[in-house]
XYZ file of C-alpha atoms in Angstrom:
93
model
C 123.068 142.537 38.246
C 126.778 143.126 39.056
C 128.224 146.699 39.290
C 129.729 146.305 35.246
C 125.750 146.284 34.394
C 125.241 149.705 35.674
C 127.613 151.049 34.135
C 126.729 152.397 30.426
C 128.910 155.537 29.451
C 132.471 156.053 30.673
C 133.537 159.782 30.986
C 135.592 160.942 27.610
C 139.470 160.408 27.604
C 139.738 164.457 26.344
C 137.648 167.291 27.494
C 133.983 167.232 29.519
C 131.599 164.618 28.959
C 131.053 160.645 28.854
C 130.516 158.434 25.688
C 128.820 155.191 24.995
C 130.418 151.936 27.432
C 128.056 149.287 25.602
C 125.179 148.581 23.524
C 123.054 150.013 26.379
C 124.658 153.260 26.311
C 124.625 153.065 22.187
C 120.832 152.637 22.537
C 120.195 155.088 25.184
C 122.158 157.334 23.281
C 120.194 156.343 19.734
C 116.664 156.339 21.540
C 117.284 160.031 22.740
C 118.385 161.412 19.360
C 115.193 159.807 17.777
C 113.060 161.251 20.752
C 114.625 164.738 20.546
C 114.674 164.610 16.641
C 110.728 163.945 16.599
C 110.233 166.420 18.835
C 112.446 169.270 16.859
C 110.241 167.797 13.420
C 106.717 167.816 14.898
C 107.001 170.174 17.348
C 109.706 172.919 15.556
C 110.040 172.268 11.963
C 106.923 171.094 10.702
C 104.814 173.764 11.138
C 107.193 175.693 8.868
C 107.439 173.263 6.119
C 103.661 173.100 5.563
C 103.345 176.604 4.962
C 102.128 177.115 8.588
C 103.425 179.856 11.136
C 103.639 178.161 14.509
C 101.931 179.906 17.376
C 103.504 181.388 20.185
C 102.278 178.379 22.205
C 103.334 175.981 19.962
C 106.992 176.850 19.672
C 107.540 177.428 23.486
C 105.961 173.758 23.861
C 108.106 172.539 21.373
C 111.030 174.219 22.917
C 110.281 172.757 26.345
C 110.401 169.695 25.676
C 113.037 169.411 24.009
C 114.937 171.109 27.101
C 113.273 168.408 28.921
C 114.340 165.602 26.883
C 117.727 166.820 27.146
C 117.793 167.420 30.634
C 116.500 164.071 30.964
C 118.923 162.410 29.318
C 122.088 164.344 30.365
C 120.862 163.342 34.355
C 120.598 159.595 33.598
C 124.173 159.847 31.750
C 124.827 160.984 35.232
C 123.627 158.471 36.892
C 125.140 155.378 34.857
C 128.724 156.708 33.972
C 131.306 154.849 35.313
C 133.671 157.523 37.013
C 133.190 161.555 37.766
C 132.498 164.091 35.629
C 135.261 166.874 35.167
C 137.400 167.872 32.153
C 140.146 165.465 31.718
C 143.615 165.982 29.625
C 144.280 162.287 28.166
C 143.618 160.228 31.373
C 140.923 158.637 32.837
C 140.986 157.740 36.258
């Protein structure tokens, strides 16, 4: 695997942040919306919509791991963007 492969966001021409390189960083991107989506819906939402008040437990669960999944996901952007992270004015490096 050449260095191009490890590559899968590039940081964002204006302001903080990175944005899909390839169809590895589109699916990365689409897996953790699904993932942190499901978890808002089962673990958030649900309970509500069926007429149920979520415990205590329930809702701090649900509110972990979605914190997780996020934190998760922000780290391995990290990881595979091509170029630092810092806020940017129109130019990337």
């Amino acid at each position: 695997m050449d260095e191009t492969d490890t590559f899968w966001f590039r940081p964002k021409r204006y302001g903080y942040g990175v944005e899909p390189k390839n169809g590895r960083g589109w699916l990365a991107s689409g897996l953790f919306i699904v993932a942190a989506a499901s978890v808002a819906w089962f673990g958030l939402v649900a309970p509500a919509v069926g007429g149920q008040e979520a415990s205590t437990e329930q809702t701090a669960l649900g509110w972990g791991a979605l914190i997780a999944i996020t934190t998760g996901f922000v780290w391995f952007c990290h990881r595979r963007t091509d170029g630092p992270w810092r806020w940017r004015w129109g130019q990337i490096d």
